[in-house]
Amino acid sequence: MRLRLVDLDHSLTGQPALQQAVAAGHAQLLDCNAGGEALRLWANQSSMRQFARTMRDAPPPPGRGPTVTFLGSGDYHHLASALIGAVEVPVTVLHFDNHPDWVRFPPAYHCGSWVNRILELPQVARVVTIGPCSDDLTRPQIKGGNLPALAAGKLEIFPWRHAPSRVWGRIGSGAGHRQQDGYLVWRNVGGAAWDDFLDDLLGRLPTDDVWISIDKDVLAPADAVTNWDQGEMPLQALLGALSRIAAAKRIVGVDICGDYAPPRFRNPLKRVAARLDHPAATVMANGALRRNASTNERLLAVLQELAA
């Protein structure tokens, strides 16, 4: 496994295990703080092209196998589109997140709409979003959700736990939902349903190669502190899923975000958007940063074992 830390907001560089990996020459640290605010929450095409160039021109991280890239706050999840855009083989994206990130009306490169960008990539056969509990799935048409992609089967969504979603018109049924009486009834995969879901998922993936994209806000608050509202998935369920996926498919890359960074913006539009979109300010109580570091360490331990 190759490890890359993209430092955009200083949320990663204070974590002991990551610091030690860099100091020992086992990880690559890219200082991208100069462009951090321009890329946070959303980015224009120029900023995204520059980020893609930075990733392309950087030397490969030390080690062998697929690269695991840490991106910092979940406000940077859209940067995953630049990483996935460089993949040269047909791939299925397995997206673990408390939010579907499928909204069609924000700027093109936005942490709430980036899934739509990768759906446009010719090498992406399917995106499977796993774990959302957020109210983004409540009346999704009003909130701009990409229901056409869901109807076409190019996008599948499997909530950890969510009530049926009111919709209008014909959407149809799919692997993660069925349409019934004006609602999408989701196939919730939390709890006892998890193992059966993984069995079914791994038997249906359209490609042998997979990309894994993780936003730690999919996890319950006991396992992470993030800039966003959080879901209910236990860390152990996520770790087990990674092991199952690696046993059945070839992982070609991993991106991980969902660390906490104070939402400081000079841009007044981003300042307002952060206040509207983020939940009430996260209180970084004693041990909260340590919680994120511990979760990252456990994720790395499993990914390193899988790459061995």
mmCIF file of C-alpha atoms in Angstrom:
data_model
loop_
_atom_site.group_PDB
_atom_site.id
_atom_site.type_symbol
_atom_site.label_atom_id
_atom_site.label_comp_id
_atom_site.label_asym_id
_atom_site.label_seq_id
_atom_site.Cartn_x
_atom_site.Cartn_y
_atom_site.Cartn_z
ATOM 1 C CA MET A 1 0.000 0.000 0.000
ATOM 2 C CA ARG A 2 1.164 3.528 -0.794
ATOM 3 C CA LEU A 3 0.122 6.296 1.592
ATOM 4 C CA ARG A 4 -0.381 9.927 0.571
ATOM 5 C CA LEU A 5 -1.453 12.770 2.870
ATOM 6 C CA VAL A 6 -2.804 15.857 1.110
ATOM 7 C CA ASP A 7 -2.481 18.642 3.679
ATOM 8 C CA LEU A 8 -5.166 21.201 2.894
ATOM 9 C CA ASP A 9 -6.366 22.204 6.359
ATOM 10 C CA HIS A 10 -3.845 20.903 8.970
ATOM 11 C CA SER A 11 -6.332 18.270 10.157
ATOM 12 C CA LEU A 12 -3.947 15.401 9.366
ATOM 13 C CA THR A 13 -0.501 16.639 10.336
ATOM 14 C CA GLY A 14 -1.197 16.610 14.094
ATOM 15 C CA GLN A 15 -2.056 12.901 14.181
ATOM 16 C CA PRO A 16 0.816 10.842 15.645
ATOM 17 C CA ALA A 17 0.478 7.730 13.466
ATOM 18 C CA LEU A 18 0.411 9.818 10.288
ATOM 19 C CA GLN A 19 3.298 11.980 11.504
ATOM 20 C CA GLN A 20 5.363 8.871 12.207
ATOM 21 C CA ALA A 21 4.596 7.406 8.783
ATOM 22 C CA VAL A 22 5.855 10.568 7.091
ATOM 23 C CA ALA A 23 8.938 10.830 9.327
ATOM 24 C CA ALA A 24 9.834 7.186 8.648
ATOM 25 C CA GLY A 25 9.524 7.679 4.889
ATOM 26 C CA HIS A 26 6.488 5.416 4.685
ATOM 27 C CA ALA A 27 4.090 8.153 3.526
ATOM 28 C CA GLN A 28 4.125 11.114 1.188
ATOM 29 C CA LEU A 29 3.039 14.520 2.512
ATOM 30 C CA LEU A 30 1.880 17.076 -0.052
ATOM 31 C CA ASP A 31 1.552 20.604 1.318
ATOM 32 C CA CYS A 32 -1.488 22.055 -0.474
ATOM 33 C CA ASN A 33 -2.473 24.582 2.181
ATOM 34 C CA ALA A 34 -1.947 27.511 -0.178
ATOM 35 C CA GLY A 35 -4.932 26.354 -2.217
ATOM 36 C CA GLY A 36 -6.926 24.931 0.670
ATOM 37 C CA GLU A 37 -9.618 27.591 0.919
ATOM 38 C CA ALA A 38 -10.107 27.815 -2.846
ATOM 39 C CA LEU A 39 -10.780 24.073 -2.910
ATOM 40 C CA ARG A 40 -12.849 23.793 0.280
ATOM 41 C CA LEU A 41 -16.630 23.188 -0.039
ATOM 42 C CA TRP A 42 -16.494 23.873 -3.768
ATOM 43 C CA ALA A 43 -13.924 24.722 -6.411
ATOM 44 C CA ASN A 44 -13.907 26.327 -9.845
ATOM 45 C CA GLN A 45 -12.525 24.523 -12.883
ATOM 46 C CA SER A 46 -9.181 26.314 -12.696
ATOM 47 C CA SER A 47 -8.586 25.243 -9.087
ATOM 48 C CA MET A 48 -9.624 21.679 -9.851
ATOM 49 C CA ARG A 49 -7.336 21.495 -12.870
ATOM 50 C CA GLN A 50 -4.457 22.748 -10.728
ATOM 51 C CA PHE A 51 -5.201 20.143 -8.056
ATOM 52 C CA ALA A 52 -5.354 17.386 -10.687
ATOM 53 C CA ARG A 53 -1.989 18.543 -12.059
ATOM 54 C CA THR A 54 -0.488 18.505 -8.572
ATOM 55 C CA MET A 55 -1.632 14.928 -8.062
ATOM 56 C CA ARG A 56 -0.452 13.869 -11.504
ATOM 57 C CA ASP A 57 2.968 15.520 -11.241
ATOM 58 C CA ALA A 58 3.759 14.380 -7.702
ATOM 59 C CA PRO A 59 6.136 11.425 -7.474
ATOM 60 C CA PRO A 60 4.442 8.185 -6.454
ATOM 61 C CA PRO A 61 4.232 7.656 -2.693
ATOM 62 C CA PRO A 62 6.639 5.115 -1.213
ATOM 63 C CA GLY A 63 5.667 1.476 -1.201
ATOM 64 C CA ARG A 64 3.817 -0.861 -3.517
ATOM 65 C CA GLY A 65 0.206 -1.442 -4.456
ATOM 66 C CA PRO A 66 -2.738 0.964 -4.552
ATOM 67 C CA THR A 67 -2.495 4.479 -3.149
ATOM 68 C CA VAL A 68 -4.520 5.490 -0.113
ATOM 69 C CA THR A 69 -5.025 9.266 -0.136
ATOM 70 C CA PHE A 70 -6.143 11.228 2.927
ATOM 71 C CA LEU A 71 -7.835 14.530 2.021
ATOM 72 C CA GLY A 72 -8.655 16.053 5.429
ATOM 73 C CA SER A 73 -12.125 17.480 6.063
ATOM 74 C CA GLY A 74 -15.193 16.128 4.298
ATOM 75 C CA ASP A 75 -15.440 19.620 2.784
ATOM 76 C CA TYR A 76 -12.850 18.302 0.282
ATOM 77 C CA HIS A 77 -14.612 15.125 -0.793
ATOM 78 C CA HIS A 78 -15.081 16.449 -4.340
ATOM 79 C CA LEU A 79 -11.302 16.231 -4.828
ATOM 80 C CA ALA A 80 -11.828 12.476 -5.103
ATOM 81 C CA SER A 81 -13.181 13.119 -8.603
ATOM 82 C CA ALA A 82 -9.694 14.185 -9.734
ATOM 83 C CA LEU A 83 -8.171 10.999 -8.302
ATOM 84 C CA ILE A 84 -10.795 8.715 -9.826
ATOM 85 C CA GLY A 85 -10.499 10.587 -13.121
ATOM 86 C CA ALA A 86 -6.914 9.313 -13.424
ATOM 87 C CA VAL A 87 -7.962 5.636 -13.225
ATOM 88 C CA GLU A 88 -7.326 3.895 -16.545
ATOM 89 C CA VAL A 89 -9.424 0.731 -16.136
ATOM 90 C CA PRO A 90 -13.179 0.158 -15.811
ATOM 91 C CA VAL A 91 -13.997 0.619 -12.144
ATOM 92 C CA THR A 92 -16.858 0.505 -9.655
ATOM 93 C CA VAL A 93 -16.768 3.230 -6.994
ATOM 94 C CA LEU A 94 -17.839 2.077 -3.526
ATOM 95 C CA HIS A 95 -18.745 5.268 -1.691
ATOM 96 C CA PHE A 96 -19.154 5.125 2.100
ATOM 97 C CA ASP A 97 -20.829 8.346 3.280
ATOM 98 C CA ASN A 98 -23.634 9.734 5.418
ATOM 99 C CA HIS A 99 -24.672 11.811 2.380
ATOM 100 C CA PRO A 100 -25.286 10.737 -1.222
ATOM 101 C CA ASP A 101 -23.366 13.774 -2.613
ATOM 102 C CA TRP A 102 -25.613 13.657 -5.700
ATOM 103 C CA VAL A 103 -27.150 17.132 -5.757
ATOM 104 C CA ARG A 104 -27.339 18.570 -9.277
ATOM 105 C CA PHE A 105 -27.635 22.320 -8.706
ATOM 106 C CA PRO A 106 -24.499 23.373 -6.726
ATOM 107 C CA PRO A 107 -21.302 24.287 -8.594
ATOM 108 C CA ALA A 108 -19.898 21.433 -10.687
ATOM 109 C CA TYR A 109 -17.094 20.677 -8.223
ATOM 110 C CA HIS A 110 -18.833 20.683 -4.869
ATOM 111 C CA CYS A 111 -18.597 18.343 -1.905
ATOM 112 C CA GLY A 112 -22.361 17.761 -2.185
ATOM 113 C CA SER A 113 -22.425 17.087 -5.943
ATOM 114 C CA TRP A 114 -19.149 15.369 -6.821
ATOM 115 C CA VAL A 115 -20.745 11.947 -7.391
ATOM 116 C CA ASN A 116 -22.388 13.399 -10.506
ATOM 117 C CA ARG A 117 -18.950 14.271 -11.901
ATOM 118 C CA ILE A 118 -17.634 10.725 -11.570
ATOM 119 C CA LEU A 119 -20.847 9.313 -13.042
ATOM 120 C CA GLU A 120 -19.833 11.162 -16.226
ATOM 121 C CA LEU A 121 -16.446 9.429 -16.419
ATOM 122 C CA PRO A 122 -16.329 6.694 -19.073
ATOM 123 C CA GLN A 123 -14.273 4.367 -16.853
ATOM 124 C CA VAL A 124 -16.818 4.448 -13.990
ATOM 125 C CA ALA A 125 -19.253 1.593 -14.517
ATOM 126 C CA ARG A 126 -21.304 2.243 -11.373
ATOM 127 C CA VAL A 127 -21.281 4.207 -8.127
ATOM 128 C CA VAL A 128 -22.603 2.429 -5.032
ATOM 129 C CA THR A 129 -23.265 4.749 -2.087
ATOM 130 C CA ILE A 130 -23.375 2.905 1.228
ATOM 131 C CA GLY A 131 -24.475 4.039 4.658
ATOM 132 C CA PRO A 132 -26.368 7.361 4.455
ATOM 133 C CA CYS A 133 -28.790 8.261 7.234
ATOM 134 C CA SER A 134 -29.002 11.994 6.471
ATOM 135 C CA ASP A 135 -32.105 13.919 5.489
ATOM 136 C CA ASP A 136 -30.630 14.429 1.997
ATOM 137 C CA LEU A 137 -32.778 11.433 1.071
ATOM 138 C CA THR A 138 -35.953 13.095 2.373
ATOM 139 C CA ARG A 139 -37.955 14.451 -0.604
ATOM 140 C CA PRO A 140 -34.869 14.105 -2.815
ATOM 141 C CA GLN A 141 -36.403 15.699 -5.921
ATOM 142 C CA ILE A 142 -36.945 18.993 -4.091
ATOM 143 C CA LYS A 143 -33.320 18.860 -2.894
ATOM 144 C CA GLY A 144 -31.904 18.210 -6.363
ATOM 145 C CA GLY A 145 -30.997 14.540 -6.025
ATOM 146 C CA ASN A 146 -29.880 12.770 -9.185
ATOM 147 C CA LEU A 147 -32.827 10.410 -9.470
ATOM 148 C CA PRO A 148 -32.257 9.785 -13.209
ATOM 149 C CA ALA A 149 -28.937 8.108 -12.375
ATOM 150 C CA LEU A 150 -30.720 6.040 -9.726
ATOM 151 C CA ALA A 151 -33.436 5.069 -12.215
ATOM 152 C CA ALA A 152 -30.815 4.079 -14.806
ATOM 153 C CA GLY A 153 -28.974 1.834 -12.344
ATOM 154 C CA LYS A 154 -25.705 3.742 -12.828
ATOM 155 C CA LEU A 155 -26.052 4.862 -9.187
ATOM 156 C CA GLU A 156 -27.193 2.677 -6.299
ATOM 157 C CA ILE A 157 -27.850 3.893 -2.758
ATOM 158 C CA PHE A 158 -28.046 1.667 0.296
ATOM 159 C CA PRO A 159 -28.826 3.617 3.472
ATOM 160 C CA TRP A 160 -27.695 2.328 6.824
ATOM 161 C CA ARG A 161 -31.102 3.410 8.077
ATOM 162 C CA HIS A 162 -33.618 5.704 6.412
ATOM 163 C CA ALA A 163 -37.380 6.035 6.175
ATOM 164 C CA PRO A 164 -39.054 5.818 2.736
ATOM 165 C CA SER A 165 -38.567 8.922 0.578
ATOM 166 C CA ARG A 166 -41.500 10.760 -1.038
ATOM 167 C CA VAL A 167 -41.130 11.115 -4.803
ATOM 168 C CA TRP A 168 -43.291 12.170 -7.737
ATOM 169 C CA GLY A 169 -43.412 10.449 -11.107
ATOM 170 C CA ARG A 170 -41.953 7.168 -12.208
ATOM 171 C CA ILE A 171 -38.509 6.359 -10.812
ATOM 172 C CA GLY A 172 -38.749 2.588 -10.790
ATOM 173 C CA SER A 173 -37.117 0.054 -8.523
ATOM 174 C CA GLY A 174 -33.463 -0.908 -8.225
ATOM 175 C CA ALA A 175 -31.044 -2.915 -6.141
ATOM 176 C CA GLY A 176 -31.182 -0.453 -3.231
ATOM 177 C CA HIS A 177 -34.813 0.635 -3.371
ATOM 178 C CA ARG A 178 -38.273 -0.140 -4.604
ATOM 179 C CA GLN A 179 -40.913 2.374 -5.630
ATOM 180 C CA GLN A 180 -44.214 1.897 -3.865
ATOM 181 C CA ASP A 181 -47.224 4.234 -3.523
ATOM 182 C CA GLY A 182 -45.263 7.403 -4.305
ATOM 183 C CA TYR A 183 -42.281 6.505 -2.118
ATOM 184 C CA LEU A 184 -38.845 5.016 -2.571
ATOM 185 C CA VAL A 185 -38.585 2.298 0.056
ATOM 186 C CA TRP A 186 -34.881 1.851 0.741
ATOM 187 C CA ARG A 187 -33.044 -1.368 1.375
ATOM 188 C CA ASN A 188 -31.560 -0.465 4.754
ATOM 189 C CA VAL A 189 -28.351 -2.390 5.381
ATOM 190 C CA GLY A 190 -27.570 -1.615 9.017
ATOM 191 C CA GLY A 191 -27.351 -4.107 11.829
ATOM 192 C CA ALA A 192 -28.222 -7.717 11.095
ATOM 193 C CA ALA A 193 -28.696 -6.988 7.372
ATOM 194 C CA TRP A 194 -25.038 -6.020 6.861
ATOM 195 C CA ASP A 195 -23.467 -9.393 6.068
ATOM 196 C CA ASP A 196 -26.241 -10.404 3.659
ATOM 197 C CA PHE A 197 -25.929 -7.033 1.932
ATOM 198 C CA LEU A 198 -22.170 -7.482 1.438
ATOM 199 C CA ASP A 199 -22.692 -10.967 0.014
ATOM 200 C CA ASP A 200 -25.204 -9.617 -2.484
ATOM 201 C CA LEU A 201 -23.168 -6.517 -3.336
ATOM 202 C CA LEU A 202 -19.955 -8.372 -4.110
ATOM 203 C CA GLY A 203 -21.829 -10.815 -6.327
ATOM 204 C CA ARG A 204 -23.307 -8.015 -8.456
ATOM 205 C CA LEU A 205 -20.444 -5.591 -9.056
ATOM 206 C CA PRO A 206 -19.952 -4.978 -12.788
ATOM 207 C CA THR A 207 -16.129 -4.732 -12.647
ATOM 208 C CA ASP A 208 -13.283 -6.635 -11.039
ATOM 209 C CA ASP A 209 -11.576 -3.349 -10.081
ATOM 210 C CA VAL A 210 -13.007 -1.087 -7.395
ATOM 211 C CA TRP A 211 -12.218 2.333 -5.987
ATOM 212 C CA ILE A 212 -13.154 2.942 -2.345
ATOM 213 C CA SER A 213 -14.149 6.451 -1.246
ATOM 214 C CA ILE A 214 -14.709 6.965 2.485
ATOM 215 C CA ASP A 215 -16.128 9.984 4.276
ATOM 216 C CA LYS A 216 -15.865 9.269 7.982
ATOM 217 C CA ASP A 217 -19.143 11.095 8.609
ATOM 218 C CA VAL A 218 -20.704 7.741 7.690
ATOM 219 C CA LEU A 219 -19.516 6.599 11.131
ATOM 220 C CA ALA A 220 -21.285 7.058 14.429
ATOM 221 C CA PRO A 221 -19.979 9.943 16.588
ATOM 222 C CA ALA A 222 -18.279 7.447 18.886
ATOM 223 C CA ASP A 223 -15.811 6.721 16.075
ATOM 224 C CA ALA A 224 -15.221 10.131 14.431
ATOM 225 C CA VAL A 225 -15.632 13.879 14.811
ATOM 226 C CA THR A 226 -16.373 15.590 11.496
ATOM 227 C CA ASN A 227 -17.577 18.880 10.016
ATOM 228 C CA TRP A 228 -20.913 17.318 9.052
ATOM 229 C CA ASP A 229 -23.844 15.507 10.599
ATOM 230 C CA GLN A 230 -22.957 11.877 11.106
ATOM 231 C CA GLY A 231 -24.458 8.509 10.447
ATOM 232 C CA GLU A 232 -24.695 5.334 12.467
ATOM 233 C CA MET A 233 -22.268 2.849 10.904
ATOM 234 C CA PRO A 234 -19.908 1.309 13.495
ATOM 235 C CA LEU A 235 -16.246 1.421 12.583
ATOM 236 C CA GLN A 236 -16.028 -2.343 12.909
ATOM 237 C CA ALA A 237 -18.665 -2.741 10.172
ATOM 238 C CA LEU A 238 -16.642 -0.517 7.823
ATOM 239 C CA LEU A 239 -13.398 -2.374 8.574
ATOM 240 C CA GLY A 240 -15.095 -5.698 7.956
ATOM 241 C CA ALA A 241 -16.487 -4.449 4.652
ATOM 242 C CA LEU A 242 -13.004 -3.415 3.494
ATOM 243 C CA SER A 243 -11.701 -6.896 4.221
ATOM 244 C CA ARG A 244 -14.593 -8.520 2.365
ATOM 245 C CA ILE A 245 -14.168 -6.229 -0.642
ATOM 246 C CA ALA A 246 -10.427 -6.849 -0.876
ATOM 247 C CA ALA A 247 -10.967 -10.621 -0.743
ATOM 248 C CA ALA A 248 -13.351 -10.505 -3.701
ATOM 249 C CA LYS A 249 -12.111 -7.613 -5.859
ATOM 250 C CA ARG A 250 -8.979 -5.665 -6.749
ATOM 251 C CA ILE A 251 -8.790 -2.295 -5.001
ATOM 252 C CA VAL A 252 -7.142 0.225 -7.353
ATOM 253 C CA GLY A 253 -7.308 3.227 -5.004
ATOM 254 C CA VAL A 254 -8.756 4.617 -1.813
ATOM 255 C CA ASP A 255 -9.570 8.162 -0.721
ATOM 256 C CA ILE A 256 -10.459 9.036 2.867
ATOM 257 C CA CYS A 257 -11.862 12.307 4.210
ATOM 258 C CA GLY A 258 -13.974 13.321 7.196
ATOM 259 C CA ASP A 259 -11.380 14.694 9.575
ATOM 260 C CA TYR A 260 -12.321 17.856 11.439
ATOM 261 C CA ALA A 261 -11.009 21.303 10.473
ATOM 262 C CA PRO A 262 -12.384 24.596 11.854
ATOM 263 C CA PRO A 263 -14.538 26.220 9.147
ATOM 264 C CA ARG A 264 -12.563 29.425 8.582
ATOM 265 C CA PHE A 265 -13.205 31.248 5.305
ATOM 266 C CA ARG A 266 -12.255 34.608 3.844
ATOM 267 C CA ASN A 267 -14.738 34.046 1.015
ATOM 268 C CA PRO A 268 -18.077 35.424 2.324
ATOM 269 C CA LEU A 269 -20.149 33.011 0.208
ATOM 270 C CA LYS A 270 -18.317 30.014 1.610
ATOM 271 C CA ARG A 271 -18.609 31.445 5.117
ATOM 272 C CA VAL A 272 -22.398 31.659 4.738
ATOM 273 C CA ALA A 273 -22.623 28.240 3.076
ATOM 274 C CA ALA A 274 -20.652 26.637 5.899
ATOM 275 C CA ARG A 275 -23.024 28.140 8.456
ATOM 276 C CA LEU A 276 -26.054 26.908 6.529
ATOM 277 C CA ASP A 277 -24.781 23.460 5.538
ATOM 278 C CA HIS A 278 -22.700 22.402 8.497
ATOM 279 C CA PRO A 279 -24.504 21.330 11.653
ATOM 280 C CA ALA A 280 -24.048 23.393 14.806
ATOM 281 C CA ALA A 281 -20.356 24.004 15.439
ATOM 282 C CA THR A 282 -18.565 20.844 16.431
ATOM 283 C CA VAL A 283 -17.178 21.013 19.932
ATOM 284 C CA MET A 284 -13.665 19.604 19.912
ATOM 285 C CA ALA A 285 -13.859 18.236 23.413
ATOM 286 C CA ASN A 286 -10.907 16.542 25.068
ATOM 287 C CA GLY A 287 -10.114 13.373 23.175
ATOM 288 C CA ALA A 288 -12.102 14.258 20.033
ATOM 289 C CA LEU A 289 -9.055 14.760 17.823
ATOM 290 C CA ARG A 290 -7.589 11.610 19.332
ATOM 291 C CA ARG A 291 -10.770 9.783 18.272
ATOM 292 C CA ASN A 292 -10.179 10.704 14.620
ATOM 293 C CA ALA A 293 -6.519 9.732 14.840
ATOM 294 C CA SER A 294 -7.428 6.358 16.342
ATOM 295 C CA THR A 295 -9.963 5.658 13.598
ATOM 296 C CA ASN A 296 -7.463 6.608 10.886
ATOM 297 C CA GLU A 297 -4.878 4.343 12.483
ATOM 298 C CA ARG A 298 -7.282 1.410 12.451
ATOM 299 C CA LEU A 299 -8.258 2.085 8.843
ATOM 300 C CA LEU A 300 -4.602 2.153 7.851
ATOM 301 C CA ALA A 301 -3.845 -1.051 9.731
ATOM 302 C CA VAL A 302 -6.582 -2.919 7.841
ATOM 303 C CA LEU A 303 -5.621 -1.428 4.462
ATOM 304 C CA GLN A 304 -1.944 -2.271 5.021
ATOM 305 C CA GLU A 305 -2.854 -5.827 5.942
ATOM 306 C CA LEU A 306 -4.990 -6.154 2.802
ATOM 307 C CA ALA A 307 -2.138 -4.883 0.612
ATOM 308 C CA ALA A 308 0.432 -7.230 2.141
#
